[in-house]
mmCIF file of C-alpha atoms in Angstrom:
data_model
loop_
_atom_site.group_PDB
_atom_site.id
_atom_site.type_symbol
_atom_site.label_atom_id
_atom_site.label_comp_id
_atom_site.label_asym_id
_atom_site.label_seq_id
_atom_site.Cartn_x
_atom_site.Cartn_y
_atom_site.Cartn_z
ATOM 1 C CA UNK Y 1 8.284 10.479 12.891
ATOM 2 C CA UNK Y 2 8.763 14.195 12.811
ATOM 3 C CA UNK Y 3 11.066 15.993 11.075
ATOM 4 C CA UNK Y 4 14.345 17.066 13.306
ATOM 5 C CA UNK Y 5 17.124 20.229 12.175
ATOM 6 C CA UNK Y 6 20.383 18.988 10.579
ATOM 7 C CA UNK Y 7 22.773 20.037 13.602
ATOM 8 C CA UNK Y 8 20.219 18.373 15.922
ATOM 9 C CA UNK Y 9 20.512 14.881 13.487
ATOM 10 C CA UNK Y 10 24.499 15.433 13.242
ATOM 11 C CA UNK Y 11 24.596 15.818 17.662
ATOM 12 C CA UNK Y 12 22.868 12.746 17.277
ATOM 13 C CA UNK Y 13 25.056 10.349 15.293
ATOM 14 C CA UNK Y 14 28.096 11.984 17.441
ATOM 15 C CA UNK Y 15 26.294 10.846 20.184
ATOM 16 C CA UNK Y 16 24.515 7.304 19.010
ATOM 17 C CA UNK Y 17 28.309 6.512 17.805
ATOM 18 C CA UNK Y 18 29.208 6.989 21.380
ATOM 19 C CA UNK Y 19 26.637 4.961 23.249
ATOM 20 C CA UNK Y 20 27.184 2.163 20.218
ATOM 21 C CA UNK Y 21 30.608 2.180 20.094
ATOM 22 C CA UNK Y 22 31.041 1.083 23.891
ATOM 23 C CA UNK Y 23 28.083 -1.057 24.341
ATOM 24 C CA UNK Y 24 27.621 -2.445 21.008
ATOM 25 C CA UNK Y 25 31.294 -3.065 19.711
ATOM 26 C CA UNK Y 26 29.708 -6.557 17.632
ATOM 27 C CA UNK Y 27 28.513 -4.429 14.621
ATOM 28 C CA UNK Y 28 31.621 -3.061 13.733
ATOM 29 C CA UNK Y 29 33.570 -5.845 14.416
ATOM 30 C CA UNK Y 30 31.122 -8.205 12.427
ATOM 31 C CA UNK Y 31 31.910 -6.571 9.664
ATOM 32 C CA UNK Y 32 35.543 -7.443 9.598
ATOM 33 C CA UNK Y 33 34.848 -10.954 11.375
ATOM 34 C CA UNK Y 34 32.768 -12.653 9.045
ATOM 35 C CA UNK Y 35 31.127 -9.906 6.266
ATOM 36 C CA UNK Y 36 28.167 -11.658 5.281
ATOM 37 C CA UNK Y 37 26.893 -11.770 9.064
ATOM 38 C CA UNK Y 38 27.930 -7.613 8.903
ATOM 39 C CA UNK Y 39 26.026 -7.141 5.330
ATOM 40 C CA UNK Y 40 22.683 -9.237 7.123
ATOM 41 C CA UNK Y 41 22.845 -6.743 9.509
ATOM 42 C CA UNK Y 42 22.269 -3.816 7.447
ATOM 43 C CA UNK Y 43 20.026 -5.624 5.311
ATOM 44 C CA UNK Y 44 18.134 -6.245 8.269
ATOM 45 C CA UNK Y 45 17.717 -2.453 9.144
ATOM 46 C CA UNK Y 46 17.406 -1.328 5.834
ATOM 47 C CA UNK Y 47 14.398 -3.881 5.424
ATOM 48 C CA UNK Y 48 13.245 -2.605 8.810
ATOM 49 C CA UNK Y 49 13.323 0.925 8.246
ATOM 50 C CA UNK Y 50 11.543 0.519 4.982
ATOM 51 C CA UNK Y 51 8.823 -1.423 6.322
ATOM 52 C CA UNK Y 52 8.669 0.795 9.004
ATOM 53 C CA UNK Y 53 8.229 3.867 7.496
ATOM 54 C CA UNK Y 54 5.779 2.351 4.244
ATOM 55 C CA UNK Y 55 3.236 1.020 7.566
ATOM 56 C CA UNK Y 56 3.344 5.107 8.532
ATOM 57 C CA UNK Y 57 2.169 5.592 4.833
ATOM 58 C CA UNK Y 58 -0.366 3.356 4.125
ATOM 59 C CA UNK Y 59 -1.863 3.689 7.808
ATOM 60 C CA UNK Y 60 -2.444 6.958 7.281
ATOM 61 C CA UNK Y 61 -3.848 6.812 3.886
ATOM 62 C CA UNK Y 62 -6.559 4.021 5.397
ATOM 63 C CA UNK Y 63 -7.439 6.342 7.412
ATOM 64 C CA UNK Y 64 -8.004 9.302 5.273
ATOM 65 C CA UNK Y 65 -4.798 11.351 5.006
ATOM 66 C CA UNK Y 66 -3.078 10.746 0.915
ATOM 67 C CA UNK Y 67 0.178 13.030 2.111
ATOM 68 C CA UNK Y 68 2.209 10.192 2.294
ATOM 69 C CA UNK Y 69 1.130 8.402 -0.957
ATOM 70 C CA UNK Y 70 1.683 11.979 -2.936
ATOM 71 C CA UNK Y 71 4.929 12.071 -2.368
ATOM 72 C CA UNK Y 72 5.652 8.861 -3.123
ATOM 73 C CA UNK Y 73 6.101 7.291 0.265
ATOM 74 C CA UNK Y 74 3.541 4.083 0.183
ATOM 75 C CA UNK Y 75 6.323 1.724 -1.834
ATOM 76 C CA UNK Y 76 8.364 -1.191 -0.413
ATOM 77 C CA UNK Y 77 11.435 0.474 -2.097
ATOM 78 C CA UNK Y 78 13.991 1.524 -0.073
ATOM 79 C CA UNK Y 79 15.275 4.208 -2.237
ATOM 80 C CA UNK Y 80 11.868 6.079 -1.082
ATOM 81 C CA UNK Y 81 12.485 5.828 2.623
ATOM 82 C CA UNK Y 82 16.002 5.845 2.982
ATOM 83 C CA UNK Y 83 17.429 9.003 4.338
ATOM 84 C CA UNK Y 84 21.292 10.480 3.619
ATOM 85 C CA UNK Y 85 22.177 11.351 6.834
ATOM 86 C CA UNK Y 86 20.454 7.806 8.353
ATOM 87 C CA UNK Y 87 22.242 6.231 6.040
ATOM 88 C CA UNK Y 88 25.587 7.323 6.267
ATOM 89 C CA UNK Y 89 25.240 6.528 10.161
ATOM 90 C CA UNK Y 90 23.841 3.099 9.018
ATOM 91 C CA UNK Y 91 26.876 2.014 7.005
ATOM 92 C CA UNK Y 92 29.193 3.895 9.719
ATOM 93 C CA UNK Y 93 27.811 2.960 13.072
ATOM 94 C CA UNK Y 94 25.850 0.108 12.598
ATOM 95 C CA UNK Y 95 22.328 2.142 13.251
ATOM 96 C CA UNK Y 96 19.919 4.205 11.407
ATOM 97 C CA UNK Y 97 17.014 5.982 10.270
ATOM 98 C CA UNK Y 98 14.568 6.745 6.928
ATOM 99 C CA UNK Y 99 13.384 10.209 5.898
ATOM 100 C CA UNK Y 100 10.543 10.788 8.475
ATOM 101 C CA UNK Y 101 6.605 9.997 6.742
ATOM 102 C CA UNK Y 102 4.832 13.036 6.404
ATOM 103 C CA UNK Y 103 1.142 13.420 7.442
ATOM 104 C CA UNK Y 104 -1.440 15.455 7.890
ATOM 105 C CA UNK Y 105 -3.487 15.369 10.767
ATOM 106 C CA UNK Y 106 -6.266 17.886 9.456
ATOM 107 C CA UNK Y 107 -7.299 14.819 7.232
ATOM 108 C CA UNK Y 108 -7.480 12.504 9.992
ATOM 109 C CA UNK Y 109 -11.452 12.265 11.211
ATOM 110 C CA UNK Y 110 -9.744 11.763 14.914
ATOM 111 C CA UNK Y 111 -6.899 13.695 14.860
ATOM 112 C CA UNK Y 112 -5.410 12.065 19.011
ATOM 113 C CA UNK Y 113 -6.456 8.628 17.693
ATOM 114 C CA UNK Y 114 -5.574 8.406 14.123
ATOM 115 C CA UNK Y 115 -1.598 9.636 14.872
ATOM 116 C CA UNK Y 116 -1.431 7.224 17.565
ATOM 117 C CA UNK Y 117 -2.510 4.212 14.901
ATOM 118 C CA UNK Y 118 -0.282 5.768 12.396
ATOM 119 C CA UNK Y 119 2.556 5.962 14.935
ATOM 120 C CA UNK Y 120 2.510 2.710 16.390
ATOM 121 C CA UNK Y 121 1.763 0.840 12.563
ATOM 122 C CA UNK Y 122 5.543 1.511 12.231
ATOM 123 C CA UNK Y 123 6.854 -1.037 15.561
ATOM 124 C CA UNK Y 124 3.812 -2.994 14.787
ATOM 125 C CA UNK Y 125 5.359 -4.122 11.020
ATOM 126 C CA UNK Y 126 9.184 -4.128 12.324
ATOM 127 C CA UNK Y 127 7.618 -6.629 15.037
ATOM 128 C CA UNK Y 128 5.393 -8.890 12.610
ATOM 129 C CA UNK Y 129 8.719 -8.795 10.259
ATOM 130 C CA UNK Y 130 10.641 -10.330 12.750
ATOM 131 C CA UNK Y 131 7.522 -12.732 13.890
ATOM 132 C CA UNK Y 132 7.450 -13.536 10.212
ATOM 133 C CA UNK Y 133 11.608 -14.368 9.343
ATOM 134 C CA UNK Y 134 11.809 -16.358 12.561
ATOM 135 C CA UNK Y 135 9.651 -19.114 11.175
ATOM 136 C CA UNK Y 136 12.429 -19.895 9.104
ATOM 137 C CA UNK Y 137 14.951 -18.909 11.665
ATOM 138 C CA UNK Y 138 13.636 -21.809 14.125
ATOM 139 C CA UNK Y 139 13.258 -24.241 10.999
ATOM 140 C CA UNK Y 140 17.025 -23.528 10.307
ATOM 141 C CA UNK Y 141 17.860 -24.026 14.151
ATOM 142 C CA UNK Y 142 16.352 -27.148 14.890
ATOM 143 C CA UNK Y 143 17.119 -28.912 11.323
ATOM 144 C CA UNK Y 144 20.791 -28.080 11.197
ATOM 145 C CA UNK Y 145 21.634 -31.301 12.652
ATOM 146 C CA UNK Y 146 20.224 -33.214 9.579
ATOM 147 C CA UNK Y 147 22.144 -30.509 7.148
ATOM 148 C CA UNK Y 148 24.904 -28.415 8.761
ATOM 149 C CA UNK Y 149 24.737 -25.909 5.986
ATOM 150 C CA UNK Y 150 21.624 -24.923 7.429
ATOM 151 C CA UNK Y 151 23.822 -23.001 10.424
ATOM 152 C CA UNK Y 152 24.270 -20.527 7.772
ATOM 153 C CA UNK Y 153 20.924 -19.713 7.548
ATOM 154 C CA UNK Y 154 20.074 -19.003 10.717
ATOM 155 C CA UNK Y 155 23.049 -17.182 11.524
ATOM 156 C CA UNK Y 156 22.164 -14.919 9.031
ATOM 157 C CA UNK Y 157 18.608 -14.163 9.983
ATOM 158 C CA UNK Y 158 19.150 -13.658 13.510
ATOM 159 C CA UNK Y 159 20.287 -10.408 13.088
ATOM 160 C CA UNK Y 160 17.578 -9.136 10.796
ATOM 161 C CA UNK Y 161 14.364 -10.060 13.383
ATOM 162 C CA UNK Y 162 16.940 -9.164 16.476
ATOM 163 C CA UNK Y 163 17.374 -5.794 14.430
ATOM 164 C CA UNK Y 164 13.779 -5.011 14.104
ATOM 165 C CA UNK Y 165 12.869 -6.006 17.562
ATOM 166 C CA UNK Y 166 15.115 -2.970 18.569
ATOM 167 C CA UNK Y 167 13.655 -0.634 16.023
ATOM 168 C CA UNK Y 168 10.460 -1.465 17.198
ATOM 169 C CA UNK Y 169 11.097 -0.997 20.408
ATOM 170 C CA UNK Y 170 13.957 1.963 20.425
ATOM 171 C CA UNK Y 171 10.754 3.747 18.185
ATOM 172 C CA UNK Y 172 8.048 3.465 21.103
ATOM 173 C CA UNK Y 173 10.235 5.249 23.864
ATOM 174 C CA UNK Y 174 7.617 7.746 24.684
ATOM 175 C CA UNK Y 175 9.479 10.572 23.670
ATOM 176 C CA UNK Y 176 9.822 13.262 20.451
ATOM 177 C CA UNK Y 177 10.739 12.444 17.821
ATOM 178 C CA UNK Y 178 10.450 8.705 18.613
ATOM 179 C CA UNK Y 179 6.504 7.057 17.290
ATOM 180 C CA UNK Y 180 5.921 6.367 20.743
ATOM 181 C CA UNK Y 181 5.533 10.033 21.834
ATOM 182 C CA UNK Y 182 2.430 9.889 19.403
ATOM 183 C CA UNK Y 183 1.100 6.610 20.965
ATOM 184 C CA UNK Y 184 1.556 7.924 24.575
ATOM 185 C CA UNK Y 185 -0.642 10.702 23.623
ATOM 186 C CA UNK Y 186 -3.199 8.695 22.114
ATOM 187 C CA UNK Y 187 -3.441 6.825 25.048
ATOM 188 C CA UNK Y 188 -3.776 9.918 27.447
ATOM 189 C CA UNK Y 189 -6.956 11.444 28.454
ATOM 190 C CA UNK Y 190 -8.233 14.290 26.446
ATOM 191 C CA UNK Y 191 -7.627 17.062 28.832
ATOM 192 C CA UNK Y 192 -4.295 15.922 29.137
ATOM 193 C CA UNK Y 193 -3.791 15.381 25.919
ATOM 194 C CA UNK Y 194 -2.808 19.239 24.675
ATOM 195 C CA UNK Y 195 -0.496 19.721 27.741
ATOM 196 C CA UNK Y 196 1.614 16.928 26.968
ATOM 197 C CA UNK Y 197 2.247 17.509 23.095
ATOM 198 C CA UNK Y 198 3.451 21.018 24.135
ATOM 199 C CA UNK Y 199 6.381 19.187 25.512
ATOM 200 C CA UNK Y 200 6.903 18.070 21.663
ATOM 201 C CA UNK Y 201 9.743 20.443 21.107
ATOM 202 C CA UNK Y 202 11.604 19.428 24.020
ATOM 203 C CA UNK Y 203 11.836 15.752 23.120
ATOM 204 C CA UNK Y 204 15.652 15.843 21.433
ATOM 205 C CA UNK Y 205 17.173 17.014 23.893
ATOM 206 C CA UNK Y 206 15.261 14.384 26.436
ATOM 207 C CA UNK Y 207 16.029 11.696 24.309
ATOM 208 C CA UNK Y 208 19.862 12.587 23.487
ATOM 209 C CA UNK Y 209 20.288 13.169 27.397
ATOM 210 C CA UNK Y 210 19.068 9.058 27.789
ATOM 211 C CA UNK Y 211 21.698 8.069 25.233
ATOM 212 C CA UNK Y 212 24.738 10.084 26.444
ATOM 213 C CA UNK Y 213 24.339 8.592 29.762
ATOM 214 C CA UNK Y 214 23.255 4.813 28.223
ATOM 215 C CA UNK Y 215 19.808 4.905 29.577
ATOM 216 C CA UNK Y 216 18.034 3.624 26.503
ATOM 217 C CA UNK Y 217 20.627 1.098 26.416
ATOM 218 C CA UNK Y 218 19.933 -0.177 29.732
ATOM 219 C CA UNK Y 219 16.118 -0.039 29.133
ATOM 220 C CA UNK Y 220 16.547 -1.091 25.225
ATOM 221 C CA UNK Y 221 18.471 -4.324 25.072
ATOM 222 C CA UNK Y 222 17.102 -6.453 27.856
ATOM 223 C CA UNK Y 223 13.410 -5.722 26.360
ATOM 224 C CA UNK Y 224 14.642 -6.608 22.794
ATOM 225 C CA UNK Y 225 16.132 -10.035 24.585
ATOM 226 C CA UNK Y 226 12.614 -10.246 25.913
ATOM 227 C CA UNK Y 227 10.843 -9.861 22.917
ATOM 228 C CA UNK Y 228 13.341 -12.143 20.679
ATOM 229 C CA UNK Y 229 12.963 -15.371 23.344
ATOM 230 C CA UNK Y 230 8.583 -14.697 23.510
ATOM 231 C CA UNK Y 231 9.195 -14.725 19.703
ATOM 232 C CA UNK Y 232 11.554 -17.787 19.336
ATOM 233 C CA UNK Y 233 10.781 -19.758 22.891
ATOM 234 C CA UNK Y 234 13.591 -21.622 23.770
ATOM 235 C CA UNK Y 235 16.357 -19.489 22.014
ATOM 236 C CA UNK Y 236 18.475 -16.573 23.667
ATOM 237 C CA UNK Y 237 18.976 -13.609 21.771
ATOM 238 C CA UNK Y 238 22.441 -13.905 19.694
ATOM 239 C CA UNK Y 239 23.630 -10.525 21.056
#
C-alpha cells in the first residue's frame, strides 16, 4: 500500500469511525458484551494485517525487489507491521491498518506485472487465512452437539476469517491507496496503463467520498457474506 500524509490518515479515522459507528455498532458493543469475542476480533485483524502486509514483503522479494526485507518487513511479527495511527483506530473503532510495505519497482523485471502480484499477495493470504481457520471453525460447528464447550470455539474464530474476508476484500477496491488500484492496473492494457496511475494521487479523496456516504459499506459487507458462505457452505456469516 502506499504511503498516505498524517492529516489525510487522521480525516480518515474521523471518517471510518463514522461509517463504523452506524453500520457496524457489534464491535464496540462486543467488547462490553462478552470480551473474549471483542479481544478475537482484534486478534483477528491484527493477525490479518500482519499476514497481509509480510505476503507484500516476501512477494516482492521473489520477485527481485529486497526493500522490504532491509527494513525488516518479511517477519510474521506484528510489532514490524503494525502501525501507531492503525492501531490506535484498531483498539478505538474496531478497524485498522499496518505501516504500508515499501517497494521498489525499479527492481521489479516487469514493473505493471510484478506490483500487481505484489499487490494482490496481500488479499490473497488474508483469504487463504480465513480458508485455513475455518477448517476448524466447521469442525467446532458441526461437533458441538457431542461437546457443548466446543460453541466456544467457533464463536471465537468466526470473527477472525469473517475479519480477513473484509480486509481482503475492503483492500482490492480499485482505488489509491487500496492494493487493488495496483491490481486494476496490472490488469489494464499497456497504453492504458500510464493514464490511469496518473489518477494515483486522487485516490483518497475517491475513496473517503465512498465511505462518508456508506458506499463501500453497501458494496463491502454483502461480498464478505458471499465469500464467508463459498468458504463455509452451509453457514451464514455471524455479522
Amino acid at each position: 500500500m502506499f504511503k498516505i500524509p498524517i492529516f489525510q490518515i487522521l480525516l480518515f479515522i474521523i471518517l471510518l469511525n463514522f461509517v463504523i459507528t452506524r453500520q457496524l455498532p457489534f464491535l464496540l458493543s462486543a467488547v462490553f458484551t462478552n470480551p473474549l469475542v471483542g479481544i478475537s476480533m482484534i486478534i483477528g485483524l491484527i493477525a490479518g494485517i500482519t499476514i497481509h502486509e509480510f505476503s507484500h514483503a516476501y512477494v516482492a522479494y521473489r520477485l527481485g525487489d529486497p526493500t522490504a526485507k532491509l527494513e525488516g518487513r518479511m517477519t510474521l511479527n506484528p510489532l514490524a507491521h503494525l502501525d501507531p495511527v492503525g492501531t490506535a483506530a484498531l483498539l478505538f473503532i474496531g478497524i485498522g491498518w499496518g505501516k504500508p510495505t515499501p517497494f521498489d519497482p525499479f527492481n521489479l523485471r516487469n514493473i505493471k506485472r510484478d506490483s500487481a502480484l505484489i499487490s494482490v499477495a496481500g488479499a490473497a493470504s488474508n483469504l487463504a487465512l480465513a480458508l485455513v481457520i475455518s477448517i476448524p471453525y466447521l469442525l467446532a460447528y458441526y461437533l458441538q452437539m457431542l461437546n457443548p464447550t466446543l460453541n466456544m470455539v467457533y464463536l471465537y474464530l468466526s470473527p477472525i476469517i469473517f475479519f480477513n474476508i473484509i480486509l481482503a476484500v475492503f483492500n482490492l477496491i480499485p482505488v489509491a491507496p487500496l492494493d487493488g488500484f495496483k491490481v486494476l492496473g496490472g490488469l489494464l492494457p499497456r497504453e492504458w496503463y500510464r493514464d490511469f496511475m496518473q489518477t494515483e494521487k486522487y485516490g483518497i479523496f475517491i475513496l473517503l467520498l465512498l465511505l462518508v456516504t456508506g458506499a463501500v459499506g453497501q458494496i463491502l459487507f454483502p461480498i464478505t457474506s458471499t465469500v464467508f458462505s463459498l468458504l463455509i457452505p452451509g453457514l451464514r456469516a455471524p455479522f
